PDB file of C-alpha atoms in Angstrom:
ATOM      1  CA  GLU A   1       0.000   0.000   0.000  1.00 95.00           C
ATOM      2  CA  VAL A   2       1.352   3.393  -0.996  1.00 96.00           C
ATOM      3  CA  GLN A   3       1.821   5.698   1.978  1.00 97.00           C
ATOM      4  CA  LEU A   4       3.042   9.285   2.024  1.00 98.00           C
ATOM      5  CA  VAL A   5       3.483  11.022   5.365  1.00 98.00           C
ATOM      6  CA  GLU A   6       4.396  14.693   5.514  1.00 98.00           C
ATOM      7  CA  SER A   7       5.944  16.469   8.464  1.00 97.00           C
ATOM      8  CA  GLY A   8       7.666  19.725   9.292  1.00 97.00           C
ATOM      9  CA  GLY A   9       4.831  22.229   9.007  1.00 96.00           C
ATOM     10  CA  GLY A  10       4.181  24.896  11.578  1.00 97.00           C
ATOM     11  CA  LEU A  11       4.000  28.604  12.322  1.00 97.00           C
ATOM     12  CA  VAL A  12       6.790  30.793  10.964  1.00 98.00           C
ATOM     13  CA  GLN A  13       7.274  34.527  10.641  1.00 97.00           C
ATOM     14  CA  PRO A  14       7.477  36.238   7.244  1.00 97.00           C
ATOM     15  CA  GLY A  15      11.015  35.918   5.908  1.00 97.00           C
ATOM     16  CA  GLY A  16      11.588  32.729   7.859  1.00 98.00           C
ATOM     17  CA  SER A  17      12.428  29.216   6.728  1.00 98.00           C
ATOM     18  CA  LEU A  18      10.923  25.787   7.079  1.00 98.00           C
ATOM     19  CA  ARG A  19      11.814  22.339   5.770  1.00 98.00           C
ATOM     20  CA  LEU A  20       9.055  19.895   4.914  1.00 98.00           C
ATOM     21  CA  SER A  21       9.645  16.157   4.716  1.00 98.00           C
ATOM     22  CA  CYS A  22       7.652  13.359   3.146  1.00 98.00           C
ATOM     23  CA  ALA A  23       8.288   9.738   4.074  1.00 98.00           C
ATOM     24  CA  ALA A  24       7.261   7.339   1.333  1.00 98.00           C
ATOM     25  CA  SER A  25       6.538   3.626   1.506  1.00 97.00           C
ATOM     26  CA  GLY A  26       4.763   0.892  -0.408  1.00 97.00           C
ATOM     27  CA  PHE A  27       6.415   1.533  -3.765  1.00 96.00           C
ATOM     28  CA  THR A  28       9.872   1.778  -5.307  1.00 97.00           C
ATOM     29  CA  PHE A  29      10.474   5.415  -4.436  1.00 97.00           C
ATOM     30  CA  SER A  30      13.665   5.760  -6.459  1.00 97.00           C
ATOM     31  CA  THR A  31      11.858   5.114  -9.759  1.00 97.00           C
ATOM     32  CA  TYR A  32       9.112   7.747  -9.504  1.00 97.00           C
ATOM     33  CA  TRP A  33       8.794  11.470 -10.022  1.00 96.00           C
ATOM     34  CA  MET A  34       7.510  13.179  -6.889  1.00 97.00           C
ATOM     35  CA  SER A  35       5.684  16.462  -6.380  1.00 96.00           C
ATOM     36  CA  TRP A  36       4.539  19.045  -3.861  1.00 97.00           C
ATOM     37  CA  VAL A  37       1.084  20.576  -4.229  1.00 97.00           C
ATOM     38  CA  ARG A  38      -0.371  23.173  -1.862  1.00 98.00           C
ATOM     39  CA  GLN A  39      -3.768  24.506  -0.903  1.00 98.00           C
ATOM     40  CA  ALA A  40      -4.292  27.828   0.849  1.00 98.00           C
ATOM     41  CA  PRO A  41      -7.065  27.824   3.473  1.00 96.00           C
ATOM     42  CA  GLY A  42     -10.450  27.717   1.744  1.00 95.00           C
ATOM     43  CA  LYS A  43      -8.829  27.960  -1.697  1.00 96.00           C
ATOM     44  CA  GLY A  44      -8.010  25.693  -4.617  1.00 97.00           C
ATOM     45  CA  LEU A  45      -5.040  23.509  -5.446  1.00 97.00           C
ATOM     46  CA  GLU A  46      -1.697  24.806  -6.676  1.00 97.00           C
ATOM     47  CA  TRP A  47       1.226  22.735  -7.940  1.00 96.00           C
ATOM     48  CA  VAL A  48       4.480  23.885  -6.325  1.00 96.00           C
ATOM     49  CA  ALA A  49       7.359  21.736  -7.543  1.00 96.00           C
ATOM     50  CA  ASN A  50       8.363  18.334  -8.815  1.00 94.00           C
ATOM     51  CA  ILE A  51      11.531  16.275  -9.113  1.00 96.00           C
ATOM     52  CA  ASN A  52      12.590  13.374 -11.302  1.00 96.00           C
ATOM     53  CA  PRO A  53      13.637   9.982  -9.933  1.00 97.00           C
ATOM     54  CA  ASP A  54      17.356  10.676  -9.587  1.00 96.00           C
ATOM     55  CA  GLY A  55      16.942  14.302  -8.537  1.00 97.00           C
ATOM     56  CA  SER A  56      18.614  15.763 -11.605  1.00 97.00           C
ATOM     57  CA  GLU A  57      15.512  17.563 -12.921  1.00 95.00           C
ATOM     58  CA  LYS A  58      13.464  19.972 -10.858  1.00 95.00           C
ATOM     59  CA  TYR A  59      10.617  22.277 -11.816  1.00 94.00           C
ATOM     60  CA  TYR A  60       9.019  25.043  -9.806  1.00 95.00           C
ATOM     61  CA  LEU A  61       6.036  27.358  -9.742  1.00 95.00           C
ATOM     62  CA  ASP A  62       7.304  30.811 -10.736  1.00 94.00           C
ATOM     63  CA  SER A  63       6.285  32.415  -7.450  1.00 96.00           C
ATOM     64  CA  VAL A  64       8.502  30.043  -5.436  1.00 97.00           C
ATOM     65  CA  LYS A  65      11.537  29.925  -7.750  1.00 97.00           C
ATOM     66  CA  GLY A  66      14.665  31.011  -5.919  1.00 97.00           C
ATOM     67  CA  ARG A  67      12.973  30.602  -2.523  1.00 98.00           C
ATOM     68  CA  PHE A  68      11.951  26.921  -2.429  1.00 98.00           C
ATOM     69  CA  THR A  69      14.124  23.894  -3.166  1.00 98.00           C
ATOM     70  CA  ILE A  70      12.781  20.400  -3.778  1.00 98.00           C
ATOM     71  CA  SER A  71      15.098  17.478  -3.095  1.00 98.00           C
ATOM     72  CA  ARG A  72      15.008  13.787  -2.346  1.00 98.00           C
ATOM     73  CA  ASP A  73      17.014  11.078  -0.634  1.00 98.00           C
ATOM     74  CA  ASN A  74      16.372   7.776  -2.347  1.00 98.00           C
ATOM     75  CA  THR A  75      18.308   5.897   0.334  1.00 98.00           C
ATOM     76  CA  LYS A  76      15.778   7.126   2.885  1.00 98.00           C
ATOM     77  CA  ASN A  77      12.681   7.049   0.635  1.00 98.00           C
ATOM     78  CA  SER A  78      12.153  10.689   1.476  1.00 98.00           C
ATOM     79  CA  LEU A  79      11.138  13.860  -0.324  1.00 98.00           C
ATOM     80  CA  TYR A  80      11.878  17.347   0.965  1.00 98.00           C
ATOM     81  CA  LEU A  81      10.868  20.944   0.386  1.00 98.00           C
ATOM     82  CA  GLN A  82      13.176  23.609   1.771  1.00 98.00           C
ATOM     83  CA  MET A  83      11.237  26.856   1.999  1.00 98.00           C
ATOM     84  CA  ASN A  84      13.127  30.111   2.540  1.00 98.00           C
ATOM     85  CA  SER A  85      12.039  33.767   2.544  1.00 98.00           C
ATOM     86  CA  LEU A  86       8.517  32.681   3.358  1.00 98.00           C
ATOM     87  CA  ARG A  87       5.664  35.053   2.589  1.00 98.00           C
ATOM     88  CA  ILE A  88       2.192  35.333   4.042  1.00 98.00           C
ATOM     89  CA  GLU A  89       0.813  34.065   0.745  1.00 97.00           C
ATOM     90  CA  ASP A  90       2.743  30.802   1.192  1.00 98.00           C
ATOM     91  CA  THR A  91       0.334  29.863   3.987  1.00 98.00           C
ATOM     92  CA  ALA A  92      -1.229  26.573   2.929  1.00 98.00           C
ATOM     93  CA  VAL A  93      -1.527  22.871   3.484  1.00 98.00           C
ATOM     94  CA  TYR A  94       1.373  21.295   1.613  1.00 98.00           C
ATOM     95  CA  TYR A  95       0.789  17.868   0.120  1.00 98.00           C
ATOM     96  CA  CYS A  96       3.392  15.406  -1.021  1.00 98.00           C
ATOM     97  CA  ALA A  97       2.177  13.477  -4.088  1.00 97.00           C
ATOM     98  CA  LYS A  98       3.485  10.519  -6.032  1.00 96.00           C
ATOM     99  CA  ASP A  99       4.258  11.003  -9.731  1.00 92.00           C
ATOM    100  CA  GLY A 100       5.165  14.026 -11.760  1.00 86.00           C
ATOM    101  CA  ARG A 101       2.155  15.231 -13.729  1.00 90.00           C
ATOM    102  CA  THR A 102      -0.980  13.627 -12.297  1.00 92.00           C
ATOM    103  CA  TRP A 103      -1.253  12.468  -8.712  1.00 93.00           C
ATOM    104  CA  PRO A 104      -2.978   9.205  -7.816  1.00 92.00           C
ATOM    105  CA  TYR A 105      -1.482   9.168  -4.316  1.00 96.00           C
ATOM    106  CA  TRP A 106      -1.308  12.006  -1.805  1.00 97.00           C
ATOM    107  CA  GLY A 107      -0.198  12.414   1.761  1.00 97.00           C
ATOM    108  CA  GLN A 108      -2.477  13.858   4.421  1.00 97.00           C
ATOM    109  CA  GLY A 109      -0.789  17.249   4.164  1.00 97.00           C
ATOM    110  CA  THR A 110       1.094  19.466   6.584  1.00 98.00           C
ATOM    111  CA  LEU A 111      -0.025  23.002   7.420  1.00 98.00           C
ATOM    112  CA  VAL A 112       2.398  25.877   6.994  1.00 98.00           C
ATOM    113  CA  THR A 113       1.280  29.175   8.495  1.00 98.00           C
ATOM    114  CA  VAL A 114       3.280  32.309   7.754  1.00 98.00           C
ATOM    115  CA  SER A 115       2.273  35.062  10.125  1.00 96.00           C
ATOM    116  CA  SER A 116       3.786  37.688  12.382  1.00 94.00           C
TER     117      SER A 116
ATOM    118  CA  GLU B   1       0.665  29.762 -18.222  1.00 91.00           C
ATOM    119  CA  ILE B   2      -2.464  27.862 -19.198  1.00 94.00           C
ATOM    120  CA  VAL B   3      -5.495  29.167 -17.307  1.00 95.00           C
ATOM    121  CA  MET B   4      -8.208  26.674 -16.407  1.00 97.00           C
ATOM    122  CA  THR B   5     -11.791  27.712 -15.766  1.00 98.00           C
ATOM    123  CA  GLN B   6     -14.651  25.607 -14.416  1.00 98.00           C
ATOM    124  CA  SER B   7     -18.393  26.009 -14.495  1.00 95.00           C
ATOM    125  CA  PRO B   8     -20.597  26.243 -12.658  1.00 96.00           C
ATOM    126  CA  ALA B   9     -18.916  27.276  -9.421  1.00 97.00           C
ATOM    127  CA  THR B  10     -21.652  25.502  -7.469  1.00 98.00           C
ATOM    128  CA  LEU B  11     -23.982  22.773  -8.667  1.00 97.00           C
ATOM    129  CA  SER B  12     -27.094  21.999  -6.610  1.00 97.00           C
ATOM    130  CA  MET B  13     -28.248  18.451  -7.251  1.00 96.00           C
ATOM    131  CA  SER B  14     -30.329  15.700  -5.728  1.00 96.00           C
ATOM    132  CA  PRO B  15     -29.103  12.134  -5.175  1.00 96.00           C
ATOM    133  CA  GLY B  16     -29.726   9.999  -8.226  1.00 96.00           C
ATOM    134  CA  GLU B  17     -29.514  12.916 -10.648  1.00 97.00           C
ATOM    135  CA  ARG B  18     -26.972  13.219 -13.453  1.00 97.00           C
ATOM    136  CA  ALA B  19     -24.320  15.880 -12.883  1.00 98.00           C
ATOM    137  CA  THR B  20     -22.352  17.562 -15.663  1.00 98.00           C
ATOM    138  CA  LEU B  21     -19.284  19.633 -14.782  1.00 98.00           C
ATOM    139  CA  SER B  22     -17.375  21.705 -17.315  1.00 98.00           C
ATOM    140  CA  CYS B  23     -13.730  22.674 -17.589  1.00 98.00           C
ATOM    141  CA  ARG B  24     -12.126  24.951 -20.165  1.00 98.00           C
ATOM    142  CA  ALA B  25      -8.456  25.583 -20.941  1.00 96.00           C
ATOM    143  CA  SER B  26      -7.129  28.908 -22.239  1.00 96.00           C
ATOM    144  CA  GLN B  27      -5.262  26.999 -24.965  1.00 94.00           C
ATOM    145  CA  SER B  28      -5.270  23.442 -26.212  1.00 95.00           C
ATOM    146  CA  VAL B  29      -4.025  20.833 -23.740  1.00 96.00           C
ATOM    147  CA  SER B  30      -4.761  17.923 -26.096  1.00 95.00           C
ATOM    148  CA  ASN B  31      -6.108  15.192 -23.806  1.00 96.00           C
ATOM    149  CA  ASN B  32      -3.708  15.997 -20.957  1.00 96.00           C
ATOM    150  CA  LEU B  33      -6.495  16.703 -18.497  1.00 97.00           C
ATOM    151  CA  ALA B  34      -7.218  15.188 -15.104  1.00 98.00           C
ATOM    152  CA  TRP B  35     -10.131  15.434 -12.672  1.00 98.00           C
ATOM    153  CA  TYR B  36      -9.906  15.254  -8.878  1.00 98.00           C
ATOM    154  CA  GLN B  37     -12.492  14.994  -6.129  1.00 98.00           C
ATOM    155  CA  GLN B  38     -11.874  16.573  -2.742  1.00 98.00           C
ATOM    156  CA  LYS B  39     -13.924  16.273   0.420  1.00 97.00           C
ATOM    157  CA  PRO B  40     -13.509  18.551   3.458  1.00 95.00           C
ATOM    158  CA  GLY B  41     -10.391  17.778   5.453  1.00 94.00           C
ATOM    159  CA  GLN B  42      -9.155  15.220   2.944  1.00 97.00           C
ATOM    160  CA  ALA B  43      -6.499  15.129   0.257  1.00 97.00           C
ATOM    161  CA  PRO B  44      -7.689  15.221  -3.350  1.00 98.00           C
ATOM    162  CA  ARG B  45      -8.514  11.932  -5.062  1.00 98.00           C
ATOM    163  CA  LEU B  46      -7.631  11.342  -8.697  1.00 98.00           C
ATOM    164  CA  LEU B  47     -10.720  10.350 -10.692  1.00 98.00           C
ATOM    165  CA  ILE B  48      -9.788  10.704 -14.345  1.00 98.00           C
ATOM    166  CA  SER B  49      -6.593  11.202 -16.347  1.00 97.00           C
ATOM    167  CA  GLY B  50      -6.031  11.461 -20.082  1.00 97.00           C
ATOM    168  CA  ALA B  51      -9.394  13.270 -20.178  1.00 98.00           C
ATOM    169  CA  SER B  52     -11.369  10.026 -20.095  1.00 98.00           C
ATOM    170  CA  THR B  53      -9.466   7.205 -18.339  1.00 98.00           C
ATOM    171  CA  ARG B  54     -10.763   6.361 -14.887  1.00 97.00           C
ATOM    172  CA  ALA B  55      -8.137   5.908 -12.193  1.00 96.00           C
ATOM    173  CA  ASN B  56      -7.884   2.637 -10.293  1.00 94.00           C
ATOM    174  CA  GLY B  57     -10.936   1.919  -8.179  1.00 95.00           C
ATOM    175  CA  ILE B  58     -13.051   4.779  -9.497  1.00 97.00           C
ATOM    176  CA  PRO B  59     -16.694   3.778 -10.042  1.00 97.00           C
ATOM    177  CA  ALA B  60     -18.067   3.612 -13.560  1.00 97.00           C
ATOM    178  CA  ARG B  61     -20.609   6.354 -12.802  1.00 98.00           C
ATOM    179  CA  PHE B  62     -17.733   8.818 -13.257  1.00 98.00           C
ATOM    180  CA  SER B  63     -16.848   9.542 -16.878  1.00 98.00           C
ATOM    181  CA  GLY B  64     -14.755  12.166 -18.597  1.00 98.00           C
ATOM    182  CA  SER B  65     -14.810  13.492 -22.130  1.00 98.00           C
ATOM    183  CA  GLY B  66     -13.386  16.213 -24.309  1.00 98.00           C
ATOM    184  CA  SER B  67     -10.115  17.275 -25.852  1.00 97.00           C
ATOM    185  CA  GLY B  68      -8.331  20.452 -26.797  1.00 96.00           C
ATOM    186  CA  THR B  69      -9.913  23.182 -24.687  1.00 97.00           C
ATOM    187  CA  GLU B  70     -13.300  21.830 -23.623  1.00 98.00           C
ATOM    188  CA  PHE B  71     -13.793  19.027 -21.123  1.00 98.00           C
ATOM    189  CA  THR B  72     -16.649  17.478 -19.184  1.00 98.00           C
ATOM    190  CA  LEU B  73     -16.907  15.313 -16.088  1.00 98.00           C
ATOM    191  CA  THR B  74     -20.192  13.445 -15.824  1.00 98.00           C
ATOM    192  CA  ILE B  75     -21.508  11.664 -12.756  1.00 98.00           C
ATOM    193  CA  SER B  76     -24.315   9.491 -14.100  1.00 97.00           C
ATOM    194  CA  SER B  77     -26.254   9.062 -10.869  1.00 96.00           C
ATOM    195  CA  LEU B  78     -25.153  11.045  -7.846  1.00 97.00           C
ATOM    196  CA  GLN B  79     -24.525   9.062  -4.676  1.00 97.00           C
ATOM    197  CA  SER B  80     -24.374  10.642  -1.221  1.00 96.00           C
ATOM    198  CA  GLU B  81     -20.580  10.245  -1.169  1.00 97.00           C
ATOM    199  CA  ASP B  82     -20.202  12.239  -4.402  1.00 97.00           C
ATOM    200  CA  PHE B  83     -21.075  15.605  -2.881  1.00 97.00           C
ATOM    201  CA  ALA B  84     -17.679  17.274  -2.883  1.00 98.00           C
ATOM    202  CA  VAL B  85     -15.495  19.751  -4.769  1.00 98.00           C
ATOM    203  CA  TYR B  86     -14.182  18.735  -8.177  1.00 98.00           C
ATOM    204  CA  TYR B  87     -11.063  20.180  -9.784  1.00 98.00           C
ATOM    205  CA  CYS B  88      -9.737  19.838 -13.302  1.00 98.00           C
ATOM    206  CA  GLN B  89      -5.976  20.007 -13.923  1.00 97.00           C
ATOM    207  CA  GLN B  90      -3.962  20.337 -17.115  1.00 96.00           C
ATOM    208  CA  TYR B  91      -0.603  18.681 -17.521  1.00 94.00           C
ATOM    209  CA  ASP B  92       0.093  19.407 -21.158  1.00 91.00           C
ATOM    210  CA  ASN B  93       2.234  22.430 -20.505  1.00 75.00           C
ATOM    211  CA  TRP B  94       5.072  20.932 -18.473  1.00 72.00           C
ATOM    212  CA  SER B  95       5.439  23.856 -16.174  1.00 70.00           C
ATOM    213  CA  PRO B  96       3.430  25.013 -14.485  1.00 89.00           C
ATOM    214  CA  PHE B  97       0.701  22.467 -14.126  1.00 93.00           C
ATOM    215  CA  THR B  98      -2.490  24.350 -13.395  1.00 95.00           C
ATOM    216  CA  PHE B  99      -5.810  23.599 -11.753  1.00 97.00           C
ATOM    217  CA  GLY B 100      -9.247  25.053 -12.281  1.00 98.00           C
ATOM    218  CA  PRO B 101     -10.911  26.875  -9.366  1.00 98.00           C
ATOM    219  CA  GLY B 102     -13.246  23.952  -8.674  1.00 98.00           C
ATOM    220  CA  THR B 103     -16.936  23.091  -8.853  1.00 98.00           C
ATOM    221  CA  LYS B 104     -18.714  22.382  -5.582  1.00 98.00           C
ATOM    222  CA  VAL B 105     -21.504  19.824  -5.861  1.00 98.00           C
ATOM    223  CA  VAL B 106     -24.028  20.361  -3.084  1.00 97.00           C
ATOM    224  CA  VAL B 107     -27.289  18.771  -2.059  1.00 95.00           C
ATOM    225  CA  LYS B 108     -30.354  20.587  -3.381  1.00 93.00           C
TER     226      LYS B 108
END
């Protein structure tokens, strides 16, 4: 059974940093693209970033380029999202999702709140 | 960026009725279109990819159609568990992938 478990969310001040993690199990993690998708409170879905199986290709939403970094550790079956220079508009539930373009499996999400 | 629009924003239906949800892309996405269902407090659930291919375990009452810029999700006979928000998503343009604003299906 595919399982994705996010962690690392919390309250952070504008300009601060946070690192999200996603622990994957139930599939061969090292052979799949992985993605982060977010959802602001009461709003719709927004793709944030994705990464290819060996970590050599990464794509980002324009508004997070230069601030967020997606990475993975295939030895630990883990996906990460390093978020720097956080803005109030980055407040959202962040979901880890399996695959690169459509997402049949999602984690439960971790809430990131950017507020002073 | 490809902009996705959905109509209507809210659809008031009764159980057993047929629901038709629309999605439009600002430029052609071929058949690179997916549909998701989301219930309150839950992660989205993939229903349809490739515009018309049901994901694993999705009931046959869900069907998708369309290509290019116009797409439709049809729920043939609404069940109580189908009242939710539905999002379309294009994945033709590699970056960024974009979602529509959603259609909320509510009980009449």
